[in-house]
Structure formats: structure tokens, C-alpha cells
Amino acid sequence: MLEVNAAFVNFSLKDQEGVARNLADYAGQWLVVYCYPKDNTSGCTVEAQDFSALAGQFAEAGAAVLGVSPDSVKSHAGFCAKKNLSITLLSDPERSFLEPAGVWQKKSMCGKEYMGVVRSTFLVDPEGRVREIWTKVKVPGHAQAVLEKLRKLRA
């Protein structure tokens, strides 16, 4: 798992429109990267809607918001259209970002173990350093807490 003050993972992933996005695209601005397990599931939908609802306030605070999951570009496109999302979602089916970020981990449900995304969020400063990390995120109120931390760090 990444640590606070570490350089953020360099990435090149396609968004919901098939456009390649790279860490360098966000140089000089704050970046919120939240990692989630799967499109169109209850918790992931609420989280995406919460970040979308606050997208304007994140932009006012100088930050872009990116969601990352192992879902396909096509899945992300459908998810964004169906739920009217206003944030950028990045597709990482090969886990080229999720594994180095440390969020692809062993999980268990109903006694079965499997590999999957541990819901996590990274707040990255304009120099590309991790300033805050939330792991094993509980969705209610999370997007607002990230926005408040961003505002505090920028003050």
C-alpha cells in the first residue's frame, strides 16, 4: 500500500470514453483517486454519485476526481450514462495501477477468499505526492470527508 508523502503511482488508463489518462495530465493540480470494486453495485453507485454531486466543489478547490476499478471501458460508459455521473472513471482490468497502489488484496465473504479491490481513496498534491489515504472506506459521508481534508490541506 502506498504511504503518505510517497510519490503517487504513475498510471496510463483509459477513461469511460476510451481516452488514455496519465498521471502527468494532472500535474500541478490536486487529485482525488478513489478505488472501488465494481460498477453498478450498491455501495459503488452511492460512492460515485456522492463524488459526482461534489464534483463542482472539488473543481473549485483545485482538484480532479478519478474513480478506478477493474471494470471495462464499456462498463464504465454504461455506468456513467445510467447513473448520470459527472466524474472520470478509469478502467484497470490488468490491475497495472490497482496492484502497485496496494488496493488489490485478498478479501473474504461468506467464508470464501478471493482477490479484489479494497475500497480506498488517495489525495494527491500538485507535486504528485500522496497527502492522505483512506482504506477500507465506508461510503456514507466519505466524499464530503475527502473534500473537507482537501480544503484543510489547501488552507
Short mmCIF file of C-alpha atoms in Angstrom, two decimals:
data_model
loop_
_atom_site.label_atom_id
_atom_site.label_comp_id
_atom_site.label_asym_id
_atom_site.label_seq_id
_atom_site.Cartn_x
_atom_site.Cartn_y
_atom_site.Cartn_z
CA MET A 1 0.00 0.00 0.00
CA LEU A 2 1.18 3.49 -0.76
CA GLU A 3 2.15 5.67 2.18
CA VAL A 4 1.61 9.36 2.95
CA ASN A 5 4.34 11.53 1.37
CA ALA A 6 5.24 8.80 -1.17
CA ALA A 7 5.22 9.56 -4.88
CA PHE A 8 1.89 8.51 -6.37
CA VAL A 9 1.76 5.59 -8.79
CA ASN A 10 2.30 6.64 -12.38
CA PHE A 11 -0.58 5.37 -14.49
CA SER A 12 -1.92 5.27 -18.02
CA LEU A 13 -5.52 4.05 -18.08
CA LYS A 14 -8.49 4.58 -20.38
CA ASP A 15 -11.49 6.52 -19.17
CA GLN A 16 -15.16 5.80 -19.84
CA GLU A 17 -14.81 7.35 -23.31
CA GLY A 18 -11.72 5.33 -24.22
CA VAL A 19 -9.33 8.28 -23.78
CA ALA A 20 -5.97 7.44 -22.19
CA ARG A 21 -5.38 9.36 -18.96
CA ASN A 22 -1.98 9.64 -17.32
CA LEU A 23 -0.72 11.00 -14.01
CA ALA A 24 1.12 13.72 -15.97
CA ASP A 25 -2.24 15.00 -17.25
CA TYR A 26 -2.95 16.20 -13.70
CA ALA A 27 0.45 17.73 -12.89
CA GLY A 28 0.14 20.98 -10.97
CA GLN A 29 -3.30 20.26 -9.53
CA TRP A 30 -4.73 18.26 -6.66
CA LEU A 31 -6.07 14.82 -7.48
CA VAL A 32 -8.56 12.57 -5.71
CA VAL A 33 -8.27 8.95 -6.80
CA TYR A 34 -10.81 6.59 -5.33
CA CYS A 35 -10.58 2.87 -5.99
CA TYR A 36 -13.73 0.78 -5.90
CA PRO A 37 -14.67 -2.84 -6.55
CA LYS A 38 -17.38 -2.85 -9.25
CA ASP A 39 -19.68 -0.68 -11.34
CA ASN A 40 -23.42 -0.79 -10.70
CA THR A 41 -23.24 -2.28 -7.20
CA SER A 42 -24.99 -0.53 -4.35
CA GLY A 43 -22.02 0.88 -2.42
CA CYS A 44 -20.03 1.75 -5.54
CA THR A 45 -23.04 3.52 -7.04
CA VAL A 46 -23.57 5.65 -3.94
CA GLU A 47 -19.87 6.50 -3.79
CA ALA A 48 -19.77 7.55 -7.46
CA GLN A 49 -22.95 9.61 -7.07
CA ASP A 50 -21.56 11.30 -3.94
CA PHE A 51 -18.31 12.26 -5.70
CA SER A 52 -20.31 13.42 -8.73
CA ALA A 53 -22.56 15.58 -6.56
CA LEU A 54 -19.47 17.30 -5.13
CA ALA A 55 -17.51 17.46 -8.41
CA GLY A 56 -18.05 21.22 -8.74
CA GLN A 57 -16.78 21.84 -5.20
CA PHE A 58 -13.73 19.63 -5.82
CA ALA A 59 -13.04 21.63 -9.00
CA GLU A 60 -13.38 24.92 -7.07
CA ALA A 61 -10.83 23.55 -4.59
CA GLY A 62 -8.46 22.79 -7.48
CA ALA A 63 -8.88 19.02 -7.61
CA ALA A 64 -9.86 16.50 -10.25
CA VAL A 65 -11.69 13.33 -9.16
CA LEU A 66 -10.93 9.93 -10.69
CA GLY A 67 -12.57 6.61 -9.89
CA VAL A 68 -10.64 3.42 -10.69
CA SER A 69 -11.92 -0.14 -10.86
CA PRO A 70 -11.09 -3.30 -12.82
CA ASP A 71 -14.26 -2.86 -14.91
CA SER A 72 -14.03 -2.34 -18.67
CA VAL A 73 -14.30 0.97 -20.53
CA LYS A 74 -17.68 -0.21 -21.84
CA SER A 75 -18.90 -0.96 -18.30
CA HIS A 76 -17.77 2.48 -17.13
CA ALA A 77 -19.51 4.17 -20.06
CA GLY A 78 -22.77 2.41 -19.24
CA PHE A 79 -22.40 3.13 -15.52
CA CYS A 80 -21.81 6.85 -16.14
CA ALA A 81 -24.76 7.09 -18.54
CA LYS A 82 -27.15 5.07 -16.36
CA LYS A 83 -26.31 6.93 -13.13
CA ASN A 84 -25.64 10.36 -14.73
CA LEU A 85 -22.12 10.53 -13.27
CA SER A 86 -20.00 13.64 -13.82
CA ILE A 87 -16.63 12.26 -12.76
CA THR A 88 -13.97 10.42 -14.73
CA LEU A 89 -13.79 6.65 -14.28
CA LEU A 90 -10.64 4.76 -15.26
CA SER A 91 -10.58 1.14 -16.39
CA ASP A 92 -7.85 -1.13 -14.98
CA PRO A 93 -8.69 -4.74 -15.89
CA GLU A 94 -4.97 -5.65 -15.95
CA ARG A 95 -4.55 -4.06 -12.49
CA SER A 96 -1.50 -2.07 -13.66
CA PHE A 97 -2.46 0.68 -11.21
CA LEU A 98 -4.53 -1.22 -8.62
CA GLU A 99 -1.75 -3.66 -7.69
CA PRO A 100 1.10 -1.11 -7.32
CA ALA A 101 -1.25 1.15 -5.33
CA GLY A 102 -1.76 -1.78 -2.94
CA VAL A 103 -5.56 -1.89 -3.18
CA TRP A 104 -5.80 -5.28 -4.96
CA GLN A 105 -5.88 -7.59 -1.94
CA LYS A 106 -7.18 -10.86 -0.60
CA LYS A 107 -10.76 -10.43 0.63
CA SER A 108 -13.32 -12.81 2.06
CA MET A 109 -17.08 -13.03 2.01
CA CYS A 110 -19.23 -15.82 3.41
CA GLY A 111 -16.11 -17.82 4.20
CA LYS A 112 -14.74 -17.65 0.64
CA GLU A 113 -11.45 -15.92 -0.11
CA TYR A 114 -10.88 -14.05 -3.36
CA MET A 115 -8.81 -11.20 -4.75
CA GLY A 116 -10.47 -7.82 -5.21
CA VAL A 117 -10.29 -4.08 -4.72
CA VAL A 118 -10.28 -2.83 -1.14
CA ARG A 119 -12.23 0.44 -1.31
CA SER A 120 -9.58 3.13 -0.85
CA THR A 121 -9.03 6.81 -1.66
CA PHE A 122 -5.84 8.78 -2.24
CA LEU A 123 -5.47 12.55 -2.06
CA VAL A 124 -2.50 13.61 -4.21
CA ASP A 125 -0.94 17.07 -4.14
CA PRO A 126 0.10 19.12 -7.21
CA GLU A 127 3.64 17.71 -6.99
CA GLY A 128 2.37 14.12 -7.25
CA ARG A 129 2.83 13.18 -3.58
CA VAL A 130 0.26 11.29 -1.55
CA ARG A 131 -1.05 13.60 1.17
CA GLU A 132 -3.83 11.44 2.65
CA ILE A 133 -5.02 7.84 2.35
CA TRP A 134 -8.34 6.32 3.35
CA THR A 135 -8.54 2.50 3.37
CA LYS A 136 -11.45 0.13 3.87
CA VAL A 137 -13.69 3.11 3.19
CA LYS A 138 -17.23 3.26 4.49
CA VAL A 139 -19.21 5.08 1.80
CA PRO A 140 -21.66 7.30 3.76
CA GLY A 141 -20.08 10.74 4.15
CA HIS A 142 -16.77 9.71 2.59
CA ALA A 143 -16.76 12.09 -0.40
CA GLN A 144 -17.56 15.01 1.91
CA ALA A 145 -14.74 13.99 4.29
CA VAL A 146 -12.29 13.93 1.37
CA LEU A 147 -13.42 17.40 0.27
CA GLU A 148 -13.01 18.74 3.82
CA LYS A 149 -9.48 17.27 4.07
CA LEU A 150 -8.58 18.82 0.70
CA ARG A 151 -9.80 22.23 1.85
CA LYS A 152 -7.86 21.90 5.11
CA LEU A 153 -4.61 20.99 3.33
CA ARG A 154 -5.04 23.87 0.89
CA ALA A 155 -5.72 26.44 3.64
#
